[in-house]
XYZ file of C-alpha atoms in Angstrom:
227
model
C 14.564 2.683 -8.745
C 11.555 4.990 -8.962
C 8.515 3.787 -10.847
C 7.415 5.733 -13.927
C 3.705 5.990 -14.726
C 2.991 4.848 -18.294
C -0.707 5.666 -17.890
C -3.174 5.655 -15.006
C -3.133 1.838 -14.792
C 0.450 0.858 -15.660
C 3.886 1.657 -14.245
C 7.408 0.869 -15.400
C 10.523 0.172 -13.341
C 14.115 0.357 -14.555
C 16.314 -2.296 -12.900
C 20.108 -2.383 -13.006
C 22.221 -5.519 -12.476
C 22.230 -6.461 -8.816
C 19.024 -4.551 -8.033
C 15.705 -6.167 -7.246
C 12.116 -5.359 -6.516
C 9.044 -7.250 -5.386
C 5.689 -7.435 -7.148
C 2.404 -9.225 -6.787
C 2.410 -12.509 -8.649
C 0.811 -12.059 -12.048
C 1.413 -8.278 -12.087
C 4.153 -8.323 -14.758
C 2.748 -7.132 -18.096
C 5.887 -6.912 -20.263
C 9.633 -6.401 -19.983
C 12.762 -5.589 -21.965
C 16.153 -7.075 -21.158
C 17.345 -10.013 -19.087
C 15.072 -10.308 -16.054
C 14.411 -13.158 -13.646
C 11.124 -13.713 -11.799
C 11.218 -15.919 -8.701
C 8.401 -16.765 -6.259
C 9.229 -15.165 -2.902
C 8.198 -17.283 0.077
C 9.384 -14.700 2.619
C 7.173 -11.886 1.262
C 9.876 -9.279 0.698
C 12.413 -7.837 3.154
C 12.016 -8.762 6.789
C 13.110 -12.394 6.925
C 11.328 -15.578 7.895
C 9.920 -14.227 11.173
C 8.267 -11.324 9.371
C 6.818 -13.693 6.770
C 5.307 -15.945 9.465
C 3.810 -12.893 11.192
C 2.193 -11.721 7.947
C 0.719 -15.160 7.274
C -0.777 -15.325 10.761
C -2.168 -11.821 10.262
C -3.619 -12.663 6.849
C -1.324 -10.076 5.193
C 0.722 -12.536 3.110
C -0.133 -11.677 -0.503
C 2.030 -13.871 -2.804
C 5.018 -11.963 -4.187
C 7.594 -12.364 -6.938
C 11.238 -11.286 -6.698
C 12.153 -9.377 -9.865
C 15.845 -8.800 -10.591
C 18.554 -8.443 -13.207
C 21.442 -10.885 -12.611
C 24.954 -9.666 -11.801
C 28.079 -10.909 -13.489
C 30.326 -13.490 -11.789
C 32.582 -10.728 -10.433
C 29.637 -8.828 -8.978
C 30.501 -5.770 -11.040
C 28.410 -6.252 -14.117
C 26.158 -8.610 -15.941
C 23.117 -8.099 -18.092
C 22.275 -4.567 -19.267
C 19.710 -2.488 -17.447
C 16.176 -3.820 -17.966
C 12.696 -2.324 -17.814
C 9.607 -4.083 -16.455
C 5.990 -2.960 -16.797
C 3.407 -3.717 -14.106
C -0.374 -3.559 -13.777
C -3.089 -5.742 -12.291
C -6.803 -6.176 -12.879
C -7.128 -2.838 -14.648
C -6.861 -1.023 -11.287
C -5.539 2.516 -11.127
C -1.932 2.715 -9.919
C -0.372 5.402 -7.748
C 3.367 5.742 -6.996
C 4.539 6.646 -3.478
C 8.160 7.727 -2.898
C 9.490 7.096 0.622
C 12.455 8.854 2.265
C 13.070 7.134 5.618
C 9.366 7.255 6.498
C 6.795 4.469 6.728
C 3.875 3.625 4.461
C 0.871 1.809 5.970
C -1.060 -0.072 3.285
C -3.035 -3.278 2.821
C -0.971 -6.075 1.246
C -3.467 -6.695 -1.561
C -3.094 -3.045 -2.671
C 0.658 -3.367 -3.204
C 1.419 -3.783 -6.900
C 5.218 -3.543 -6.652
C 7.880 -1.980 -4.426
C 11.632 -1.482 -4.169
C 13.659 -4.315 -2.721
C 15.391 -1.752 -0.503
C 12.201 -1.215 1.529
C 11.705 -3.279 4.686
C 8.277 -4.909 4.843
C 6.494 -5.757 8.066
C 3.091 -6.108 9.725
C 1.510 -3.769 12.261
C -1.358 -4.496 14.636
C -4.147 -2.000 13.920
C -4.644 -1.344 17.623
C -1.175 0.244 17.693
C -2.504 3.173 15.657
C -5.764 4.141 17.220
C -6.152 1.747 20.150
C -9.429 -0.139 20.301
C -10.947 2.162 17.686
C -8.106 1.220 15.348
C -9.221 -2.383 15.627
C -12.851 -1.389 15.081
C -11.786 0.500 11.960
C -10.189 -2.662 10.576
C -13.445 -4.533 10.998
C -15.632 -1.747 9.563
C -13.451 -1.374 6.461
C -13.082 -5.111 5.984
C -9.284 -4.771 6.213
C -8.870 -6.899 9.319
C -6.803 -6.255 12.439
C -3.408 -5.929 10.747
C -1.853 -3.834 8.002
C 1.393 -4.013 6.003
C 4.211 -1.495 6.515
C 6.977 -0.442 4.109
C 9.863 1.532 5.556
C 13.063 3.105 4.231
C 14.227 4.788 1.035
C 12.466 3.706 -2.145
C 9.233 3.651 -4.090
C 6.025 1.643 -3.980
C 3.180 1.351 -6.478
C -0.258 0.932 -4.868
C -3.580 0.075 -6.489
C -6.962 1.759 -6.102
C -10.357 2.200 -7.747
C -10.863 5.393 -9.731
C -7.491 6.976 -9.029
C -5.895 8.395 -5.875
C -5.527 11.838 -4.343
C -3.048 12.789 -1.596
C -4.371 14.824 1.338
C -1.889 16.395 3.789
C -2.476 15.820 7.499
C -1.262 18.421 9.991
C -1.722 18.789 13.755
C -3.954 21.788 13.080
C -5.996 20.142 10.312
C -6.894 16.460 10.709
C -8.528 14.724 7.759
C -11.786 12.755 7.817
C -12.115 9.948 5.270
C -14.815 7.470 4.399
C -13.287 4.182 5.657
C -14.134 2.442 2.376
C -12.276 5.135 0.381
C -9.111 4.879 2.486
C -6.117 3.415 0.594
C -3.025 4.062 2.724
C -1.230 6.650 4.822
C 2.318 7.668 5.699
C 4.003 9.638 8.453
C 3.382 10.072 12.167
C -0.386 9.651 11.994
C -3.019 8.456 14.451
C -6.350 7.145 13.281
C -9.671 7.126 15.082
C -13.024 5.840 13.914
C -15.806 8.302 14.685
C -19.505 7.831 14.255
C -22.100 10.237 12.920
C -25.108 8.118 13.827
C -28.041 10.237 14.872
C -31.802 10.009 14.810
C -31.906 10.413 11.001
C -29.628 7.398 10.520
C -31.653 5.361 12.981
C -34.859 5.862 10.997
C -33.136 5.493 7.617
C -33.226 9.155 6.511
C -29.583 10.096 6.945
C -26.804 10.353 4.392
C -25.574 6.842 5.118
C -22.066 8.092 6.092
C -22.386 6.641 9.587
C -18.639 6.107 10.140
C -15.712 8.373 9.403
C -11.992 7.722 9.756
C -10.259 10.662 11.448
C -6.507 10.893 10.792
C -4.463 13.331 12.858
C -0.794 14.156 13.318
C 1.732 14.845 10.562
C 1.676 12.974 7.276
C -0.379 12.134 4.202
C -3.444 10.004 3.544
C -4.166 8.441 0.154
C -7.845 8.363 -0.828
C -9.433 6.581 -3.783
C -12.379 7.879 -5.818
C -14.560 4.915 -4.887
C -15.965 3.023 -1.920
C -15.154 -0.323 -3.522
C -12.460 -2.708 -2.247
C -10.055 -4.405 -4.611
């Protein structure tokens, strides 16, 4: 069920009977049709073990299960419904996944397909020790949320999002505070540009840069402000 952008800060999902999606609690703005909203204690696909791991990692943003009920025979029920989502006036960007993995902070997830498996990844697994340092520098912690499979996700950002391709020949350098998410087979490394100008307070202030290499895409927001 791909999300449709209504404007830069709102998206709409069309849900058929028997389908479901997950959204941040409080993100529903309006809907048409017969829709149920249920608090989700497991935090999406992945089961109880995945939910416990996300809570320990601090990646357990409260979610709602959003679905249209099926009929008693499992073949029908309520008509197709549409639900509109937005949160805090943040800009929203839709990411379509086809068997690949999206790495994104849980608090940036507005809504995502119920078909996507959600998990938690230790930052050190993508970038070693420097991956952990990156989590501390950006304020994102030592863990990040993963979404994997076929489906769509709507992520939030400040000032809109651009997609930058990453190739083995052309890595991308990003201000850690402007980083939103990435997808694909990507390694990240935190590099430093501290020199004598920075030490005496005359540099540009861009002391740290996030270098992403491999094959994939990085999503960058037009701001250095966290949600």
